Amino acid sequence: EVQLLESGGGLVQPGGSLRLSCGASGFTFSNFAMSWVRQAPGKGPERVSGISGGGGATYYADSVKGRFTVSRDNSNNALFLQMSTLRVDDTAVYYCAKDSKNWGSRYFDLWGRGTLVTVSS
Amino acid sequence: EIVLTQSPGTLSLSPGERVTLSCRASQSVSSSYLAWYQQKPGQAPRLLIYGASSRATGIPDKFSGSGSGTDFTLTINTLEPEDFAVYYCHQYGSSPYTFGQGTKLEIK
């Protein structure tokens, strides 16, 4: 079955760190770019980070640049998001998403169920 | 950054009706790189349409997309109870990729 499963969310204080993981199955993981997309309560989605199939190219939204780091382990079909210096406005459900291809303009054709990150004191 | 504006914010309709949702971009969307997603409460978004008018795998033909440039629409024929959800448009032609704020379809 083609699926993505996130883990690692939780409650963290402002300034803290958290590492999200995403396990993939049912497709050739290394052939596709992957992204992290977050959705704050009552808001539309926002792509915060992406990584190419081989891991050599990455993308970060301005809102997280310098604080978040995306990585992947193709041998274990896993995607990661290391989040540091977390802020209250980082509170959201974080989704792991499969890009439609490895390069060029791409949409998201598969999403995980999401993991909730709450930043609060 | 391309801003996507969806209208209306909420629509109240009855099962069996036909609906057209609007998504307007602040600048032209390159090569019609516009997608639509459906999201039900507590679930992840599901891809419906990509390339403005191509249906994703497994999506029934009651869903159709159209448009180009700055104006795009999603049409849903013969609404069924499972179609009542939030719909988002998404442009992936220019970085940063952006999403609309969503249109909620609710049962009248």
PDB file of C-alpha atoms in Angstrom:
ATOM      1  CA  GLU A   1       0.000   0.000   0.000  1.00  0.00           C
ATOM      2  CA  VAL A   2       1.217   3.475  -0.885  1.00  0.00           C
ATOM      3  CA  GLN A   3       1.391   5.512   2.294  1.00  0.00           C
ATOM      4  CA  LEU A   4       3.252   8.024   4.414  1.00  0.00           C
ATOM      5  CA  LEU A   5       3.294   7.978   8.200  1.00  0.00           C
ATOM      6  CA  GLU A   6       4.570  10.865  10.292  1.00  0.00           C
ATOM      7  CA  SER A   7       5.723  10.801  13.891  1.00  0.00           C
ATOM      8  CA  GLY A   8       7.531  13.003  16.367  1.00  0.00           C
ATOM      9  CA  GLY A   9       5.077  15.795  17.010  1.00  0.00           C
ATOM     10  CA  GLY A  10       4.207  17.035  20.467  1.00  0.00           C
ATOM     11  CA  LEU A  11       4.198  19.943  22.876  1.00  0.00           C
ATOM     12  CA  VAL A  12       7.369  22.009  23.077  1.00  0.00           C
ATOM     13  CA  GLN A  13       8.226  25.323  24.693  1.00  0.00           C
ATOM     14  CA  PRO A  14       9.174  28.359  22.625  1.00  0.00           C
ATOM     15  CA  GLY A  15      12.859  28.150  21.729  1.00  0.00           C
ATOM     16  CA  GLY A  16      12.814  24.371  21.909  1.00  0.00           C
ATOM     17  CA  SER A  17      13.539  21.699  19.324  1.00  0.00           C
ATOM     18  CA  LEU A  18      11.712  18.773  17.797  1.00  0.00           C
ATOM     19  CA  ARG A  19      12.485  16.185  15.129  1.00  0.00           C
ATOM     20  CA  LEU A  20       9.762  14.904  12.857  1.00  0.00           C
ATOM     21  CA  SER A  21      10.022  11.649  10.945  1.00  0.00           C
ATOM     22  CA  CYS A  22       8.074  10.251   8.014  1.00  0.00           C
ATOM     23  CA  GLY A  23       8.130   6.648   6.858  1.00  0.00           C
ATOM     24  CA  ALA A  24       7.235   5.903   3.259  1.00  0.00           C
ATOM     25  CA  SER A  25       6.060   2.689   1.627  1.00  0.00           C
ATOM     26  CA  GLY A  26       4.576   1.465  -1.630  1.00  0.00           C
ATOM     27  CA  PHE A  27       6.687   3.514  -4.064  1.00  0.00           C
ATOM     28  CA  THR A  28      10.331   3.971  -5.042  1.00  0.00           C
ATOM     29  CA  PHE A  29      11.167   6.585  -2.445  1.00  0.00           C
ATOM     30  CA  SER A  30      14.430   7.809  -3.935  1.00  0.00           C
ATOM     31  CA  ASN A  31      12.771   8.640  -7.277  1.00  0.00           C
ATOM     32  CA  PHE A  32      10.714  11.457  -5.832  1.00  0.00           C
ATOM     33  CA  ALA A  33      11.263  14.755  -4.104  1.00  0.00           C
ATOM     34  CA  MET A  34       9.504  15.024  -0.756  1.00  0.00           C
ATOM     35  CA  SER A  35       8.110  17.959   1.179  1.00  0.00           C
ATOM     36  CA  TRP A  36       6.915  19.024   4.592  1.00  0.00           C
ATOM     37  CA  VAL A  37       3.693  21.004   4.474  1.00  0.00           C
ATOM     38  CA  ARG A  38       2.139  22.507   7.590  1.00  0.00           C
ATOM     39  CA  GLN A  39      -1.332  23.702   8.358  1.00  0.00           C
ATOM     40  CA  ALA A  40      -2.057  26.024  11.261  1.00  0.00           C
ATOM     41  CA  PRO A  41      -5.512  25.791  12.846  1.00  0.00           C
ATOM     42  CA  GLY A  42      -8.141  27.194  10.479  1.00  0.00           C
ATOM     43  CA  LYS A  43      -5.589  28.115   7.817  1.00  0.00           C
ATOM     44  CA  GLY A  44      -4.598  26.874   4.404  1.00  0.00           C
ATOM     45  CA  PRO A  45      -1.542  24.652   3.958  1.00  0.00           C
ATOM     46  CA  GLU A  46       1.981  26.077   3.713  1.00  0.00           C
ATOM     47  CA  ARG A  47       4.951  24.255   2.220  1.00  0.00           C
ATOM     48  CA  VAL A  48       7.826  24.773   4.652  1.00  0.00           C
ATOM     49  CA  SER A  49      10.537  22.518   3.251  1.00  0.00           C
ATOM     50  CA  GLY A  50      11.408  20.175   0.423  1.00  0.00           C
ATOM     51  CA  ILE A  51      14.225  17.866  -0.613  1.00  0.00           C
ATOM     52  CA  SER A  52      15.142  16.261  -3.926  1.00  0.00           C
ATOM     53  CA  GLY A  53      15.134  12.508  -4.408  1.00  0.00           C
ATOM     54  CA  GLY A  54      18.880  12.208  -3.934  1.00  0.00           C
ATOM     55  CA  GLY A  55      18.939  14.713  -1.111  1.00  0.00           C
ATOM     56  CA  GLY A  56      21.264  17.141  -2.878  1.00  0.00           C
ATOM     57  CA  ALA A  57      18.795  19.991  -3.242  1.00  0.00           C
ATOM     58  CA  THR A  58      16.672  21.482  -0.501  1.00  0.00           C
ATOM     59  CA  TYR A  59      14.051  24.215  -0.142  1.00  0.00           C
ATOM     60  CA  TYR A  60      12.960  26.216   2.873  1.00  0.00           C
ATOM     61  CA  ALA A  61      10.244  28.788   3.254  1.00  0.00           C
ATOM     62  CA  ASP A  62      11.505  32.136   4.492  1.00  0.00           C
ATOM     63  CA  SER A  63       9.521  31.608   7.700  1.00  0.00           C
ATOM     64  CA  VAL A  64      11.682  28.632   8.722  1.00  0.00           C
ATOM     65  CA  LYS A  65      14.993  29.271   6.968  1.00  0.00           C
ATOM     66  CA  GLY A  66      17.908  28.910   9.353  1.00  0.00           C
ATOM     67  CA  ARG A  67      15.777  27.117  11.957  1.00  0.00           C
ATOM     68  CA  PHE A  68      14.575  23.945  10.194  1.00  0.00           C
ATOM     69  CA  THR A  69      16.665  21.291   8.446  1.00  0.00           C
ATOM     70  CA  VAL A  70      15.244  18.657   6.107  1.00  0.00           C
ATOM     71  CA  SER A  71      16.988  15.370   5.379  1.00  0.00           C
ATOM     72  CA  ARG A  72      16.204  11.919   4.058  1.00  0.00           C
ATOM     73  CA  ASP A  73      17.478   8.341   4.355  1.00  0.00           C
ATOM     74  CA  ASN A  74      16.734   6.598   1.088  1.00  0.00           C
ATOM     75  CA  SER A  75      18.001   3.270   2.330  1.00  0.00           C
ATOM     76  CA  ASN A  76      15.251   3.276   4.933  1.00  0.00           C
ATOM     77  CA  ASN A  77      12.582   5.217   3.002  1.00  0.00           C
ATOM     78  CA  ALA A  78      12.500   7.945   5.636  1.00  0.00           C
ATOM     79  CA  LEU A  79      12.156  11.725   5.635  1.00  0.00           C
ATOM     80  CA  PHE A  80      13.056  13.991   8.539  1.00  0.00           C
ATOM     81  CA  LEU A  81      12.521  17.565   9.658  1.00  0.00           C
ATOM     82  CA  GLN A  82      14.736  18.907  12.435  1.00  0.00           C
ATOM     83  CA  MET A  83      13.066  21.963  13.927  1.00  0.00           C
ATOM     84  CA  SER A  84      14.883  24.288  16.291  1.00  0.00           C
ATOM     85  CA  THR A  85      14.300  27.692  17.874  1.00  0.00           C
ATOM     86  CA  LEU A  86      10.595  26.940  17.653  1.00  0.00           C
ATOM     87  CA  ARG A  87       8.133  29.800  17.889  1.00  0.00           C
ATOM     88  CA  VAL A  88       4.478  29.940  18.853  1.00  0.00           C
ATOM     89  CA  ASP A  89       3.553  30.563  15.216  1.00  0.00           C
ATOM     90  CA  ASP A  90       5.140  27.237  14.232  1.00  0.00           C
ATOM     91  CA  THR A  91       2.161  25.543  15.869  1.00  0.00           C
ATOM     92  CA  ALA A  92       0.473  23.446  13.187  1.00  0.00           C
ATOM     93  CA  VAL A  93      -0.205  19.978  11.878  1.00  0.00           C
ATOM     94  CA  TYR A  94       2.849  18.965   9.889  1.00  0.00           C
ATOM     95  CA  TYR A  95       2.278  16.743   6.872  1.00  0.00           C
ATOM     96  CA  CYS A  96       4.799  14.706   4.987  1.00  0.00           C
ATOM     97  CA  ALA A  97       3.972  14.919   1.273  1.00  0.00           C
ATOM     98  CA  LYS A  98       5.243  13.119  -1.799  1.00  0.00           C
ATOM     99  CA  ASP A  99       6.054  15.397  -4.697  1.00  0.00           C
ATOM    100  CA  SER A 100       4.727  14.346  -8.099  1.00  0.00           C
ATOM    101  CA  LYS A 101       8.247  14.082  -9.532  1.00  0.00           C
ATOM    102  CA  ASN A 102      11.880  14.741  -8.666  1.00  0.00           C
ATOM    103  CA  TRP A 103      12.415  18.035 -10.454  1.00  0.00           C
ATOM    104  CA  GLY A 104      10.614  20.982 -11.978  1.00  0.00           C
ATOM    105  CA  SER A 105       7.229  22.246 -10.944  1.00  0.00           C
ATOM    106  CA  ARG A 106       5.495  19.623  -8.850  1.00  0.00           C
ATOM    107  CA  TYR A 107       2.318  19.165  -6.897  1.00  0.00           C
ATOM    108  CA  PHE A 108       1.728  16.847  -3.943  1.00  0.00           C
ATOM    109  CA  ASP A 109       0.090  13.568  -4.903  1.00  0.00           C
ATOM    110  CA  LEU A 110       0.268  11.745  -1.582  1.00  0.00           C
ATOM    111  CA  TRP A 111       0.013  13.066   1.958  1.00  0.00           C
ATOM    112  CA  GLY A 112       0.481  11.485   5.346  1.00  0.00           C
ATOM    113  CA  ARG A 113      -2.052  11.823   8.154  1.00  0.00           C
ATOM    114  CA  GLY A 114       0.018  14.535   9.822  1.00  0.00           C
ATOM    115  CA  THR A 115       1.561  15.084  13.235  1.00  0.00           C
ATOM    116  CA  LEU A 116       0.626  17.963  15.523  1.00  0.00           C
ATOM    117  CA  VAL A 117       3.304  20.328  16.767  1.00  0.00           C
ATOM    118  CA  THR A 118       2.257  22.684  19.537  1.00  0.00           C
ATOM    119  CA  VAL A 119       4.636  25.406  20.653  1.00  0.00           C
ATOM    120  CA  SER A 120       3.498  26.883  23.927  1.00  0.00           C
ATOM    121  CA  SER A 121       4.800  27.783  27.343  1.00  0.00           C
TER     122      SER A 121
ATOM    123  CA  GLU B   1       4.735  35.427  -4.120  1.00  0.00           C
ATOM    124  CA  ILE B   2       1.500  34.479  -5.872  1.00  0.00           C
ATOM    125  CA  VAL B   3      -1.525  34.974  -3.623  1.00  0.00           C
ATOM    126  CA  LEU B   4      -4.483  32.688  -4.313  1.00  0.00           C
ATOM    127  CA  THR B   5      -7.911  33.958  -3.326  1.00  0.00           C
ATOM    128  CA  GLN B   6     -10.747  31.456  -3.118  1.00  0.00           C
ATOM    129  CA  SER B   7     -14.361  32.427  -3.142  1.00  0.00           C
ATOM    130  CA  PRO B   8     -16.696  32.113  -1.497  1.00  0.00           C
ATOM    131  CA  GLY B   9     -15.308  31.191   1.914  1.00  0.00           C
ATOM    132  CA  THR B  10     -18.280  28.963   2.713  1.00  0.00           C
ATOM    133  CA  LEU B  11     -21.037  27.524   0.557  1.00  0.00           C
ATOM    134  CA  SER B  12     -24.208  25.908   1.879  1.00  0.00           C
ATOM    135  CA  LEU B  13     -25.682  23.480  -0.624  1.00  0.00           C
ATOM    136  CA  SER B  14     -27.897  20.424  -0.762  1.00  0.00           C
ATOM    137  CA  PRO B  15     -26.965  16.946  -1.998  1.00  0.00           C
ATOM    138  CA  GLY B  16     -27.686  16.596  -5.698  1.00  0.00           C
ATOM    139  CA  GLU B  17     -26.710  20.167  -6.547  1.00  0.00           C
ATOM    140  CA  ARG B  18     -23.837  21.233  -8.800  1.00  0.00           C
ATOM    141  CA  VAL B  19     -21.218  23.693  -7.546  1.00  0.00           C
ATOM    142  CA  THR B  20     -18.409  25.758  -9.019  1.00  0.00           C
ATOM    143  CA  LEU B  21     -15.588  26.973  -6.783  1.00  0.00           C
ATOM    144  CA  SER B  22     -13.348  29.874  -7.759  1.00  0.00           C
ATOM    145  CA  CYS B  23      -9.623  30.427  -7.302  1.00  0.00           C
ATOM    146  CA  ARG B  24      -8.083  33.696  -8.455  1.00  0.00           C
ATOM    147  CA  ALA B  25      -4.338  34.287  -8.569  1.00  0.00           C
ATOM    148  CA  SER B  26      -2.608  37.623  -7.992  1.00  0.00           C
ATOM    149  CA  GLN B  27      -0.335  36.883 -10.990  1.00  0.00           C
ATOM    150  CA  SER B  28      -0.548  34.516 -13.910  1.00  0.00           C
ATOM    151  CA  VAL B  29       0.067  30.892 -12.928  1.00  0.00           C
ATOM    152  CA  SER B  30       2.838  29.486 -15.085  1.00  0.00           C
ATOM    153  CA  SER B  31       1.757  26.753 -17.517  1.00  0.00           C
ATOM    154  CA  SER B  32      -1.496  26.242 -15.609  1.00  0.00           C
ATOM    155  CA  TYR B  33       0.377  24.623 -12.743  1.00  0.00           C
ATOM    156  CA  LEU B  34      -2.708  24.717 -10.562  1.00  0.00           C
ATOM    157  CA  ALA B  35      -3.970  21.872  -8.368  1.00  0.00           C
ATOM    158  CA  TRP B  36      -7.064  21.312  -6.249  1.00  0.00           C
ATOM    159  CA  TYR B  37      -7.243  19.316  -3.024  1.00  0.00           C
ATOM    160  CA  GLN B  38     -10.130  18.096  -0.885  1.00  0.00           C
ATOM    161  CA  GLN B  39      -9.763  17.978   2.893  1.00  0.00           C
ATOM    162  CA  LYS B  40     -12.194  16.412   5.328  1.00  0.00           C
ATOM    163  CA  PRO B  41     -12.051  17.092   9.088  1.00  0.00           C
ATOM    164  CA  GLY B  42      -9.104  15.389  10.735  1.00  0.00           C
ATOM    165  CA  GLN B  43      -7.757  14.098   7.429  1.00  0.00           C
ATOM    166  CA  ALA B  44      -4.909  15.033   5.126  1.00  0.00           C
ATOM    167  CA  PRO B  45      -5.631  16.862   1.878  1.00  0.00           C
ATOM    168  CA  ARG B  46      -6.350  14.594  -1.097  1.00  0.00           C
ATOM    169  CA  LEU B  47      -5.264  15.546  -4.607  1.00  0.00           C
ATOM    170  CA  LEU B  48      -8.194  15.958  -6.997  1.00  0.00           C
ATOM    171  CA  ILE B  49      -6.913  17.961  -9.968  1.00  0.00           C
ATOM    172  CA  TYR B  50      -3.495  18.934 -11.294  1.00  0.00           C
ATOM    173  CA  GLY B  51      -2.440  20.944 -14.324  1.00  0.00           C
ATOM    174  CA  ALA B  52      -5.665  22.918 -13.886  1.00  0.00           C
ATOM    175  CA  SER B  53      -7.817  20.225 -15.531  1.00  0.00           C
ATOM    176  CA  SER B  54      -6.299  16.741 -15.171  1.00  0.00           C
ATOM    177  CA  ARG B  55      -7.955  14.427 -12.694  1.00  0.00           C
ATOM    178  CA  ALA B  56      -5.729  12.561 -10.283  1.00  0.00           C
ATOM    179  CA  THR B  57      -5.756   8.771 -10.177  1.00  0.00           C
ATOM    180  CA  GLY B  58      -9.010   7.401  -8.846  1.00  0.00           C
ATOM    181  CA  ILE B  59     -10.889  10.709  -8.860  1.00  0.00           C
ATOM    182  CA  PRO B  60     -14.375  10.367 -10.374  1.00  0.00           C
ATOM    183  CA  ASP B  61     -15.333  12.444 -13.383  1.00  0.00           C
ATOM    184  CA  LYS B  62     -17.889  14.365 -11.344  1.00  0.00           C
ATOM    185  CA  PHE B  63     -14.892  16.549 -10.430  1.00  0.00           C
ATOM    186  CA  SER B  64     -13.575  18.814 -13.183  1.00  0.00           C
ATOM    187  CA  GLY B  65     -11.163  21.709 -13.286  1.00  0.00           C
ATOM    188  CA  SER B  66     -10.699  24.497 -15.757  1.00  0.00           C
ATOM    189  CA  GLY B  67      -9.068  27.861 -16.226  1.00  0.00           C
ATOM    190  CA  SER B  68      -5.767  29.473 -17.078  1.00  0.00           C
ATOM    191  CA  GLY B  69      -3.775  32.581 -16.319  1.00  0.00           C
ATOM    192  CA  THR B  70      -5.241  34.010 -13.144  1.00  0.00           C
ATOM    193  CA  ASP B  71      -8.721  32.452 -13.010  1.00  0.00           C
ATOM    194  CA  PHE B  72      -9.418  28.823 -12.211  1.00  0.00           C
ATOM    195  CA  THR B  73     -12.499  26.851 -11.236  1.00  0.00           C
ATOM    196  CA  LEU B  74     -13.359  23.482  -9.749  1.00  0.00           C
ATOM    197  CA  THR B  75     -16.772  22.075 -10.611  1.00  0.00           C
ATOM    198  CA  ILE B  76     -18.416  19.248  -8.717  1.00  0.00           C
ATOM    199  CA  ASN B  77     -21.495  17.659 -10.265  1.00  0.00           C
ATOM    200  CA  THR B  78     -24.278  16.030  -8.273  1.00  0.00           C
ATOM    201  CA  LEU B  79     -23.039  16.629  -4.753  1.00  0.00           C
ATOM    202  CA  GLU B  80     -23.063  13.615  -2.466  1.00  0.00           C
ATOM    203  CA  PRO B  81     -22.732  13.697   1.338  1.00  0.00           C
ATOM    204  CA  GLU B  82     -19.048  12.679   1.141  1.00  0.00           C
ATOM    205  CA  ASP B  83     -18.252  15.722  -1.039  1.00  0.00           C
ATOM    206  CA  PHE B  84     -18.928  18.181   1.766  1.00  0.00           C
ATOM    207  CA  ALA B  85     -15.443  19.225   2.798  1.00  0.00           C
ATOM    208  CA  VAL B  86     -12.927  22.038   2.414  1.00  0.00           C
ATOM    209  CA  TYR B  87     -11.348  22.561  -1.020  1.00  0.00           C
ATOM    210  CA  TYR B  88      -7.978  24.229  -1.554  1.00  0.00           C
ATOM    211  CA  CYS B  89      -6.319  25.439  -4.722  1.00  0.00           C
ATOM    212  CA  HIS B  90      -2.539  25.342  -4.976  1.00  0.00           C
ATOM    213  CA  GLN B  91      -0.142  26.875  -7.488  1.00  0.00           C
ATOM    214  CA  TYR B  92       3.159  25.121  -8.104  1.00  0.00           C
ATOM    215  CA  GLY B  93       4.420  27.115 -11.053  1.00  0.00           C
ATOM    216  CA  SER B  94       6.351  29.717  -9.099  1.00  0.00           C
ATOM    217  CA  SER B  95       8.371  29.516  -5.923  1.00  0.00           C
ATOM    218  CA  PRO B  96       7.229  29.766  -3.215  1.00  0.00           C
ATOM    219  CA  TYR B  97       4.383  27.387  -3.946  1.00  0.00           C
ATOM    220  CA  THR B  98       1.220  28.771  -2.381  1.00  0.00           C
ATOM    221  CA  PHE B  99      -2.252  27.621  -1.388  1.00  0.00           C
ATOM    222  CA  GLY B 100      -5.566  29.394  -1.207  1.00  0.00           C
ATOM    223  CA  GLN B 101      -7.333  29.823   2.106  1.00  0.00           C
ATOM    224  CA  GLY B 102      -9.988  27.272   1.165  1.00  0.00           C
ATOM    225  CA  THR B 103     -13.696  27.061   0.391  1.00  0.00           C
ATOM    226  CA  LYS B 104     -15.830  25.079   2.791  1.00  0.00           C
ATOM    227  CA  LEU B 105     -18.795  23.192   1.350  1.00  0.00           C
ATOM    228  CA  GLU B 106     -21.412  22.552   3.983  1.00  0.00           C
ATOM    229  CA  ILE B 107     -24.743  20.782   3.843  1.00  0.00           C
ATOM    230  CA  LYS B 108     -27.712  23.112   3.810  1.00  0.00           C
TER     231      LYS B 108
END
